Every structure is written in structure tokens, then in C-alpha cells.
mmCIF file of N, CA and C in Angstrom:
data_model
loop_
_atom_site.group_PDB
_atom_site.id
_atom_site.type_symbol
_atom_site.label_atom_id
_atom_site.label_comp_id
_atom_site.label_asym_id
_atom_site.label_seq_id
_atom_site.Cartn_x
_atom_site.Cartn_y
_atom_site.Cartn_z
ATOM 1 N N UNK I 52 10.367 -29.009 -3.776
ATOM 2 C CA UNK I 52 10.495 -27.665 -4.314
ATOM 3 C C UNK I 52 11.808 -27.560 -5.084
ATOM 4 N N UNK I 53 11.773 -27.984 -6.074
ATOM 5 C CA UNK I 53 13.499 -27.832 -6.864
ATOM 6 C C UNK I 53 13.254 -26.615 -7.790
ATOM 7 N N UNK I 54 12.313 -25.651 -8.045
ATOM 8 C CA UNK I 54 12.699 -24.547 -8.505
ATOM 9 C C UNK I 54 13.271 -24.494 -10.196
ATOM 10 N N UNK I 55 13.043 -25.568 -10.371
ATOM 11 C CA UNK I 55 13.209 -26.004 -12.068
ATOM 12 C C UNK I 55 14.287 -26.000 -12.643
ATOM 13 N N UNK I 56 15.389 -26.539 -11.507
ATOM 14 C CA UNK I 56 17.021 -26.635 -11.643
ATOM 15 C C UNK I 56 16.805 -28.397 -10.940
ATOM 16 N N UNK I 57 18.234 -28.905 -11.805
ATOM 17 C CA UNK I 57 18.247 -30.060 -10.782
ATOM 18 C C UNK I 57 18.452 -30.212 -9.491
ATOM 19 N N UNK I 58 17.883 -31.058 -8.901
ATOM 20 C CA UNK I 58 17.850 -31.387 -7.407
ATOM 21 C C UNK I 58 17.766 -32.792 -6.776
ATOM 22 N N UNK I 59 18.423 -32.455 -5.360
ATOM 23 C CA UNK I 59 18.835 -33.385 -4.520
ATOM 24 C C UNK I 59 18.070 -33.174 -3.297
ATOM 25 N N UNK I 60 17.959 -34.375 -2.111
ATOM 26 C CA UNK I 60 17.434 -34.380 -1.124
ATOM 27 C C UNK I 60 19.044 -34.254 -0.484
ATOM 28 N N UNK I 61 18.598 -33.623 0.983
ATOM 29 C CA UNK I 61 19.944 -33.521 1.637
ATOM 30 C C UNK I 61 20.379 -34.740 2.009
ATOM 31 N N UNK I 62 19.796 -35.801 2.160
ATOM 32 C CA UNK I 62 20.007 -37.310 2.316
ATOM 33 C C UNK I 62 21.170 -38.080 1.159
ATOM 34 N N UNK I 63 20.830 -37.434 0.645
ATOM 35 C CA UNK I 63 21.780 -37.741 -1.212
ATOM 36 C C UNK I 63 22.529 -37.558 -2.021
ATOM 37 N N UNK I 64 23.171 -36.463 -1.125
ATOM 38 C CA UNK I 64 24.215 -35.465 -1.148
ATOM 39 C C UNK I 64 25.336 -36.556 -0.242
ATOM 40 N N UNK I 65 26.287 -36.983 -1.566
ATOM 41 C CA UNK I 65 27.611 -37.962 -1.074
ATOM 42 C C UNK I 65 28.580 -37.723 -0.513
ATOM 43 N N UNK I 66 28.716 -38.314 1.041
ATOM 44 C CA UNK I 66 29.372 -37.685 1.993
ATOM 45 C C UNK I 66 30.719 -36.922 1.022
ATOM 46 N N UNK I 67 30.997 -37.522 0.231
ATOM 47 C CA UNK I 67 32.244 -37.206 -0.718
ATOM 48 C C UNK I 67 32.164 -36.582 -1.796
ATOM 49 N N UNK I 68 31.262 -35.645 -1.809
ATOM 50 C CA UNK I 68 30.211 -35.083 -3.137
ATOM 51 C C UNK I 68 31.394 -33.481 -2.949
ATOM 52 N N UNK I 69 31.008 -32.874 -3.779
ATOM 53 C CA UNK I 69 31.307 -31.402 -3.256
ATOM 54 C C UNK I 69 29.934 -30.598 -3.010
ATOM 55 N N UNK I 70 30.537 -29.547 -2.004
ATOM 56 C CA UNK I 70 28.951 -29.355 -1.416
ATOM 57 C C UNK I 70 29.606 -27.692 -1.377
ATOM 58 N N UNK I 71 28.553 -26.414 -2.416
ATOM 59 C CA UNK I 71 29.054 -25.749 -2.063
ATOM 60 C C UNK I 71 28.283 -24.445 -0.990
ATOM 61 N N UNK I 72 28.583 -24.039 -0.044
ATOM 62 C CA UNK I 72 27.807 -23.523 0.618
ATOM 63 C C UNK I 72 27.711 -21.681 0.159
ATOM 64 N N UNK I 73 26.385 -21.085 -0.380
ATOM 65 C CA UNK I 73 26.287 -20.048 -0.730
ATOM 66 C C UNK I 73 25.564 -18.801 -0.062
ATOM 67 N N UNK I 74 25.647 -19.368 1.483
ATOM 68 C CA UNK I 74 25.195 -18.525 2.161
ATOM 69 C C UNK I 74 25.747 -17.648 3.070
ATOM 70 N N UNK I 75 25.826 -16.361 3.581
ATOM 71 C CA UNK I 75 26.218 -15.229 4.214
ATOM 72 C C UNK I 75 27.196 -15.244 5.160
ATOM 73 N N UNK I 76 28.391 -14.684 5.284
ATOM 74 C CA UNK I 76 28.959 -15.250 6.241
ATOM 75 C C UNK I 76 28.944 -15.471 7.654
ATOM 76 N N UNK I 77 27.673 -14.755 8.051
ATOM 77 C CA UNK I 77 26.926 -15.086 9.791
ATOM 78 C C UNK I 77 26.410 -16.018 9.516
ATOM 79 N N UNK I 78 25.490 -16.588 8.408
ATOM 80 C CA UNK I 78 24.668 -17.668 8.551
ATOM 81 C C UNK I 78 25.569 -19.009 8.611
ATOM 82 N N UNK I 79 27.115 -18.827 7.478
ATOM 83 C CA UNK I 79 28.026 -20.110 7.562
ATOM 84 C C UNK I 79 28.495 -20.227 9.083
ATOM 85 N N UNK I 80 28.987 -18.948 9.530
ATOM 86 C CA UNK I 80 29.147 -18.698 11.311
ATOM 87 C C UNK I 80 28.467 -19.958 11.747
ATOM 88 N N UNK I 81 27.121 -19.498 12.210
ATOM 89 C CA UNK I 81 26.378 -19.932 12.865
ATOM 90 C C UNK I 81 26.292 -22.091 12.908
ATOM 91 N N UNK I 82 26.194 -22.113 11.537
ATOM 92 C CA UNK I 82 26.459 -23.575 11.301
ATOM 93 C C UNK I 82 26.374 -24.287 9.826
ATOM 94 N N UNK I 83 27.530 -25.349 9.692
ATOM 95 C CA UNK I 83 27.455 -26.041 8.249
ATOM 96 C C UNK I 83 27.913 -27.364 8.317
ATOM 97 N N UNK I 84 27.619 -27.356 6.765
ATOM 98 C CA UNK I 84 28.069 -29.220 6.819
ATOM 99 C C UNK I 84 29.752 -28.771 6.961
ATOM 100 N N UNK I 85 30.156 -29.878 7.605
ATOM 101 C CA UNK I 85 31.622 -29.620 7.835
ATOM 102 C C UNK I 85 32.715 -29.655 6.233
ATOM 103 N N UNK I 86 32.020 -30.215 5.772
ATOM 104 C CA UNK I 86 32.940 -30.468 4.482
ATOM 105 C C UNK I 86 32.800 -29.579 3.421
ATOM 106 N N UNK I 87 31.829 -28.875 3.786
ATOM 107 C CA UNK I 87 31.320 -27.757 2.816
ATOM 108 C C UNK I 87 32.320 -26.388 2.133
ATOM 109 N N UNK I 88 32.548 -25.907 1.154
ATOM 110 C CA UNK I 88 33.202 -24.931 0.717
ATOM 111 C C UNK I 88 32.282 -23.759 0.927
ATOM 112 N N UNK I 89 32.741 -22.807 1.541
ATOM 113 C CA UNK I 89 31.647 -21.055 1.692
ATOM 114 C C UNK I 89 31.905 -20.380 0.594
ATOM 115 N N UNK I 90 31.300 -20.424 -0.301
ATOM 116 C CA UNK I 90 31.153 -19.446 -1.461
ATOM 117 C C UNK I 90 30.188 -18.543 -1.288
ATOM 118 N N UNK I 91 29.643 -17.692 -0.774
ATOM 119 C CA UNK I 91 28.967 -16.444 -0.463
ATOM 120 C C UNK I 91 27.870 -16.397 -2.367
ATOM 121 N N UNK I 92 26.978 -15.955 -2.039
ATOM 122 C CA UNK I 92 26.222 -16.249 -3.398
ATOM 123 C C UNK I 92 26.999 -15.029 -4.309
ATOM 124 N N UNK I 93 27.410 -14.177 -3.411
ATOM 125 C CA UNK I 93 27.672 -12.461 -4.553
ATOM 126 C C UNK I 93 29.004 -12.692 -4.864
ATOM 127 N N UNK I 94 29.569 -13.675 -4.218
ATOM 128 C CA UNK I 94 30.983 -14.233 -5.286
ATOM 129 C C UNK I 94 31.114 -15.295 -5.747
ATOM 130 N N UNK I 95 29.574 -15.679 -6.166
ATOM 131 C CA UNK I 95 29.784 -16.961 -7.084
ATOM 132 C C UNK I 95 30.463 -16.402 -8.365
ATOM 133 N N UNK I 96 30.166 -15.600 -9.086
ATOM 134 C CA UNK I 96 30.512 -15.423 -10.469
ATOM 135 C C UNK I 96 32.839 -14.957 -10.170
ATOM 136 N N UNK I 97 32.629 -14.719 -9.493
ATOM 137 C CA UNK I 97 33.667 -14.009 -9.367
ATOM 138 C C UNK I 97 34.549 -15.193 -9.427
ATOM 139 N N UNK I 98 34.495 -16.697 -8.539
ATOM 140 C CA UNK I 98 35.065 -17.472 -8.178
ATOM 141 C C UNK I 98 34.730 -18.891 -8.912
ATOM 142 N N UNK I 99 34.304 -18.227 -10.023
ATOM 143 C CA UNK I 99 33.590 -19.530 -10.819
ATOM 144 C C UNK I 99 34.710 -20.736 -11.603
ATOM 145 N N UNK I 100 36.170 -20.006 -11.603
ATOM 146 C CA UNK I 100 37.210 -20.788 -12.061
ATOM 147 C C UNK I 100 37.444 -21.809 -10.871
ATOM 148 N N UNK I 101 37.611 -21.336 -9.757
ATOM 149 C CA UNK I 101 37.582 -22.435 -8.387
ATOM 150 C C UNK I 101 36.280 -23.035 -8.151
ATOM 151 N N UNK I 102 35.495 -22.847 -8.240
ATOM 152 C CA UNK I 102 34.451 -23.581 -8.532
ATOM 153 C C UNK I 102 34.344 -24.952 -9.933
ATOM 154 N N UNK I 103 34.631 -24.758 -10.827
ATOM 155 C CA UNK I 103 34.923 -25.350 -12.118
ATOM 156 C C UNK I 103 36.329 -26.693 -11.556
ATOM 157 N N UNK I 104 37.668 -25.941 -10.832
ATOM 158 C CA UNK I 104 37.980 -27.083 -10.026
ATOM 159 C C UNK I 104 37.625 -27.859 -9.041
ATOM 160 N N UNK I 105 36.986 -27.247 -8.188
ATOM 161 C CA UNK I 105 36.182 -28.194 -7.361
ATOM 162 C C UNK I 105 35.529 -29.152 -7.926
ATOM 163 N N UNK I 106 35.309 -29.046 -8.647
ATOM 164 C CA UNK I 106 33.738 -30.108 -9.498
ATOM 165 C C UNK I 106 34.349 -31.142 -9.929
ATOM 166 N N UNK I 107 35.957 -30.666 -10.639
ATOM 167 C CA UNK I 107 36.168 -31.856 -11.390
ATOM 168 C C UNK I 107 35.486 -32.386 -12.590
ATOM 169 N N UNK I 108 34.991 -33.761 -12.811
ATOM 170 C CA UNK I 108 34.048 -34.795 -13.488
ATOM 171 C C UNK I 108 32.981 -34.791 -12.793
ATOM 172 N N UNK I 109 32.452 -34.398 -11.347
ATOM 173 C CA UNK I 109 31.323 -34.925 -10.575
ATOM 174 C C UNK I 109 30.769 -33.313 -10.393
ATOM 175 N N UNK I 110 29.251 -33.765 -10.169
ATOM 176 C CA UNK I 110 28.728 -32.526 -10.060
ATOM 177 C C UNK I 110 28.677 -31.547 -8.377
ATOM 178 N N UNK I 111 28.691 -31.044 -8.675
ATOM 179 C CA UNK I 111 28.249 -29.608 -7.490
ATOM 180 C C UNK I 111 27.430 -29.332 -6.841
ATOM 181 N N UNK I 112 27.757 -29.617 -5.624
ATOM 182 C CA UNK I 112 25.900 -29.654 -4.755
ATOM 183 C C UNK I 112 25.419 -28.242 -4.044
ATOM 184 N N UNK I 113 24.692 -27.455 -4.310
ATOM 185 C CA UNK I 113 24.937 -26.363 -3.951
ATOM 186 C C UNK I 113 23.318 -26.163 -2.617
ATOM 187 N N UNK I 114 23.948 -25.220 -1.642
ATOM 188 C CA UNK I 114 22.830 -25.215 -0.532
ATOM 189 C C UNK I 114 22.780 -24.234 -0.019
ATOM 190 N N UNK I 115 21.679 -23.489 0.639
ATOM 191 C CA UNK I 115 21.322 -22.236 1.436
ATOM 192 C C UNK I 115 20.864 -22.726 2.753
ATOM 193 N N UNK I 116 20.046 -21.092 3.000
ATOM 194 C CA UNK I 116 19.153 -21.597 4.206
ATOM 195 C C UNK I 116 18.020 -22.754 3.930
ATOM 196 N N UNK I 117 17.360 -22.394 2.661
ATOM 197 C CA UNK I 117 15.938 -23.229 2.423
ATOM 198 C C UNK I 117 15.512 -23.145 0.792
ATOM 199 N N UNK I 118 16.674 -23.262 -0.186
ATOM 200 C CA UNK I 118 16.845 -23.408 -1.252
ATOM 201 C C UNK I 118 16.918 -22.741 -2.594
ATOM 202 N N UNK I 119 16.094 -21.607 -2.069
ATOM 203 C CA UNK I 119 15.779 -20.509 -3.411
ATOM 204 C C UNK I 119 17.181 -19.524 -3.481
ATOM 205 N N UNK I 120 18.503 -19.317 -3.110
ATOM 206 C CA UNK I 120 19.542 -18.987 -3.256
ATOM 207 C C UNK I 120 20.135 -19.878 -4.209
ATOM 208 N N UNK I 121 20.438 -20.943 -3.320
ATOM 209 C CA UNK I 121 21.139 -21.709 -4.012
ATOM 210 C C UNK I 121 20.699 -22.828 -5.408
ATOM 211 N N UNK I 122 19.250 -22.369 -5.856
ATOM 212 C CA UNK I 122 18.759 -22.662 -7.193
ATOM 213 C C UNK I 122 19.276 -21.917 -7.808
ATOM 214 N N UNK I 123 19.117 -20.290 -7.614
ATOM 215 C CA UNK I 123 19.824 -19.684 -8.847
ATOM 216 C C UNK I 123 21.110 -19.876 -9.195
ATOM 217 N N UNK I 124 22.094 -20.459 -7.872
ATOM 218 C CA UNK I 124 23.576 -20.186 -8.165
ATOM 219 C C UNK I 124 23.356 -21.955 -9.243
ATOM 220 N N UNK I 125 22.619 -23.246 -8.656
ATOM 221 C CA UNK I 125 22.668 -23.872 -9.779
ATOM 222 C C UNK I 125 22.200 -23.474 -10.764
ATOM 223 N N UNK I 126 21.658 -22.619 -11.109
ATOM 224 C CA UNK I 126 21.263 -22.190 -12.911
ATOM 225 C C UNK I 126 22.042 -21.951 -13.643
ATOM 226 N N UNK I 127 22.903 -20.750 -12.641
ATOM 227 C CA UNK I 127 24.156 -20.361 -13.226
ATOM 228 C C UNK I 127 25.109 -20.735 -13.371
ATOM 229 N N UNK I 128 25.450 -22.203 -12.614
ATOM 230 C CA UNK I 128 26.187 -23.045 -12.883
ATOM 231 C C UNK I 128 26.106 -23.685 -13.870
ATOM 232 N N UNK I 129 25.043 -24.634 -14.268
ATOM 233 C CA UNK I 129 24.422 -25.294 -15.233
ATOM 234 C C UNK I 129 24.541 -24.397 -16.275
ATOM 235 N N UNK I 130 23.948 -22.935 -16.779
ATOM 236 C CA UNK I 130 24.845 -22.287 -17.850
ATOM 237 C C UNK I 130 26.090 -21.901 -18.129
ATOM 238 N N UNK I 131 26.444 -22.396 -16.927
ATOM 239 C CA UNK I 131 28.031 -22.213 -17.560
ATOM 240 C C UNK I 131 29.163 -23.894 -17.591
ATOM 241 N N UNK I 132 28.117 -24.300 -17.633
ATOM 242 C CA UNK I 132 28.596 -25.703 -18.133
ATOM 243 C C UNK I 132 28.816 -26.211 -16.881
ATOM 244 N N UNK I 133 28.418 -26.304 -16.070
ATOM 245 C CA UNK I 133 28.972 -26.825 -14.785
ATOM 246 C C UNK I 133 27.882 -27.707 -14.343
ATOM 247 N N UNK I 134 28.229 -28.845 -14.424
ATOM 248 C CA UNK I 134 27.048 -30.179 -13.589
ATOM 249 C C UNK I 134 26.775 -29.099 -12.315
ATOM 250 N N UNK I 135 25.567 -29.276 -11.910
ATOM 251 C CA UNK I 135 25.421 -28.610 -10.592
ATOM 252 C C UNK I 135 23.694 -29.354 -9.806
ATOM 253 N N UNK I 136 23.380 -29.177 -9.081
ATOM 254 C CA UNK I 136 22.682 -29.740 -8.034
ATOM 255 C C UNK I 136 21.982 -28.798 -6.952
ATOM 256 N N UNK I 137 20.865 -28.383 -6.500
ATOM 257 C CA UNK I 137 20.574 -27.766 -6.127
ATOM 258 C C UNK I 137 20.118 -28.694 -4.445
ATOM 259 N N UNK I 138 20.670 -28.735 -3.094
ATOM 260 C CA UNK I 138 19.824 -29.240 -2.021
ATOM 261 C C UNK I 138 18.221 -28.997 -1.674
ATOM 262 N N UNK I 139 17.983 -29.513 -2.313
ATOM 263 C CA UNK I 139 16.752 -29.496 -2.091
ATOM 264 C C UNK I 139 16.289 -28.857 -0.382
ATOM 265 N N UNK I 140 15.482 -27.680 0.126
ATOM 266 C CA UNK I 140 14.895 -27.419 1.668
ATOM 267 C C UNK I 140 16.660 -27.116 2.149
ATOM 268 N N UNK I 141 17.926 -26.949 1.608
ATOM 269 C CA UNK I 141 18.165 -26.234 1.946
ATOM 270 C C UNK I 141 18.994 -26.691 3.422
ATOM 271 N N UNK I 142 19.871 -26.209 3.783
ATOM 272 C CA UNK I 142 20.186 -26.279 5.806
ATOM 273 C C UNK I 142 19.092 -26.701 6.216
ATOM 274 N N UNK I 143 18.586 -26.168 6.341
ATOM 275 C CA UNK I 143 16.953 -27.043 7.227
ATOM 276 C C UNK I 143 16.444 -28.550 6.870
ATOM 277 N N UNK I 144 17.016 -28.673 5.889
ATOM 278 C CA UNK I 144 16.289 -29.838 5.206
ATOM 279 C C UNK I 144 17.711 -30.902 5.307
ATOM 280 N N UNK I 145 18.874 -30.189 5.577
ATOM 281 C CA UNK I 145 20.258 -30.793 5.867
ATOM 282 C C UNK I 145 19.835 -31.146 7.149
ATOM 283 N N UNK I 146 20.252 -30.270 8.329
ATOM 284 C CA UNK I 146 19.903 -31.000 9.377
ATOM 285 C C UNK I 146 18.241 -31.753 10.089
ATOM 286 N N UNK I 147 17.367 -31.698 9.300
ATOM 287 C CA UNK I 147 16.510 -32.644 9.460
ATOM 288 C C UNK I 147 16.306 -33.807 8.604
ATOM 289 N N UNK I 148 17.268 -33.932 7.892
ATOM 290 C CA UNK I 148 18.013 -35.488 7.727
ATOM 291 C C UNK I 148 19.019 -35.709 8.661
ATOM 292 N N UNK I 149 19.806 -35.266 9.643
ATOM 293 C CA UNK I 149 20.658 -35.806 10.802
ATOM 294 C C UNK I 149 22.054 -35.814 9.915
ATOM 295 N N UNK I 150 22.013 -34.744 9.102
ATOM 296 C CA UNK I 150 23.380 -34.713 8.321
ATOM 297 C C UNK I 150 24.233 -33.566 9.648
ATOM 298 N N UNK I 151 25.378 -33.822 9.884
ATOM 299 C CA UNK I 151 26.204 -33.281 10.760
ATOM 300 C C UNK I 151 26.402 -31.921 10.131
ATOM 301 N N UNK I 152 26.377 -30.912 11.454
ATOM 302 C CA UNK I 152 26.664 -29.488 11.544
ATOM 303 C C UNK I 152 27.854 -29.222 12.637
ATOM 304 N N UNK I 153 28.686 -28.198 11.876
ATOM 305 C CA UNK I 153 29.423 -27.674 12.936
ATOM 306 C C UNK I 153 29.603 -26.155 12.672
ATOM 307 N N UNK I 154 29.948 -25.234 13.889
ATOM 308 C CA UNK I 154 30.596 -23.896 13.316
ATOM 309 C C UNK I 154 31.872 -23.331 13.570
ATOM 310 N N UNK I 155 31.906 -22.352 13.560
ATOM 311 C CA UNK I 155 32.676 -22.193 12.812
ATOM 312 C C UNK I 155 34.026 -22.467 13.735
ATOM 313 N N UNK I 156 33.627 -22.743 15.010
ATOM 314 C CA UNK I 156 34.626 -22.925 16.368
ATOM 315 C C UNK I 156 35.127 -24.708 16.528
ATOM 316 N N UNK I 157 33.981 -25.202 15.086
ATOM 317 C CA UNK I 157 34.601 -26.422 15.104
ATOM 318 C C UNK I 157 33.629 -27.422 15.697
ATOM 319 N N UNK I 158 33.012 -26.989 16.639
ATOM 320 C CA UNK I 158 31.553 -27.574 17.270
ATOM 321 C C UNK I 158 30.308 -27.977 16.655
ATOM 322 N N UNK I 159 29.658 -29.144 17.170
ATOM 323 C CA UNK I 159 28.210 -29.192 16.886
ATOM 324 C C UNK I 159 27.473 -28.194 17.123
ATOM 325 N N UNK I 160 26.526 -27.979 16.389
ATOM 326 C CA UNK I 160 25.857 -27.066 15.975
ATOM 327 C C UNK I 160 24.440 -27.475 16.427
ATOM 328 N N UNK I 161 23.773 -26.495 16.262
ATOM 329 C CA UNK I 161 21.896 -26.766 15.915
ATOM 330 C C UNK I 161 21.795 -25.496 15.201
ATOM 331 N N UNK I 162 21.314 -25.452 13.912
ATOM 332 C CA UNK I 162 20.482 -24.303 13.670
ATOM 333 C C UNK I 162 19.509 -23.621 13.828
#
């Protein structure tokens, strides 16, 4: 389901990638990839200059609960010149590849 933005499996997403997380701040609560940046989707535009550094030369992996958030924020990345990447399924599709979760207390997680 990539939503007609580019996409990634959560498997493929480089431990050293930037990964940006655009979901709510109970849902980041609850659990994330540890390396992940919380960009909330309603301040993507707002924070799009820190975003633009994050990226660097390499592209932007962006993820939700189950993907249709974080397609649009890659659209809007991608129009604004920004390599970007959409996780494909999303958290769910993160941890059912056995990609590590923690929250926000620092702990393993389950979602």
C-alpha cells in the first residue's frame, strides 16, 4: 500500500536512516523506534527547515500508525524538494518486522 508516494518496507529503513515519526503525542507515548525524531503531522510544515537538516543528502523515512498519515507528510516533503520515503504499514508493520520499540520511559514496548 504506498499510496502513490515513495515507499519502504519497515525492514529497509537503515538502522542509520532518519526516521521521522508523525504521529500524536500519546501514540509516540505509548511506543517508537528509538531513534526516531517526533514531528507531530500538524507541525510538519511549521518545522520543515529542521526537517530539511535532518535529511541532509539522504532521504527521510517518514511513519505513522499504518501509513496513510505519513504518505501525505511524504508528498509534502517530496514537493518541497525533500527526498522522502513513506514506511510502508506503518508502526505495525515496524514492529512486525522485530524492529525495536521503546517509550517514552525508555522501555520496551509492544504496541
Amino acid at each position: 500500500m504506498s499510496f502513490g508516494v515513495p515507499a519502504v518496507g519497515a525492514g529497509e529503513v537503515p538502522e542509520n536512516g532518519v526516521l521521522i515519526d508523525v504521529r500524536e503525542p500519546d501514540e509516540w507515548a505509548a511506543g517508537h523506534a528509538e531513534s526516531a525524531v517526533h514531528i507531530p503531522m500538524g507541525e510538519v510544515v511549521g518545522r520543515l527547515p529542521e526537517i530539511v537538516e535532518l535529511a541532509g543528502e539522504q532521504p527521510v523515512h517518514v511513519v505513522c500508525k499504518a501509513g496513510g498519515r505519513s504518505a501525505q507528510v511524504t508528498a509534502f516533503l517530496e514537493q518541497q524538494g525533500v527526498s522522502a520515503r513513506n514506511v510502508d504499514g506503518g508502526m505495525h508493520a515496524w514492529q512486525a518486522a522485530g524492529r525495536p520499540l521503546v517509550s517514552d520511559r525508555g522501555e520496551p514496548t509492544v504496541l
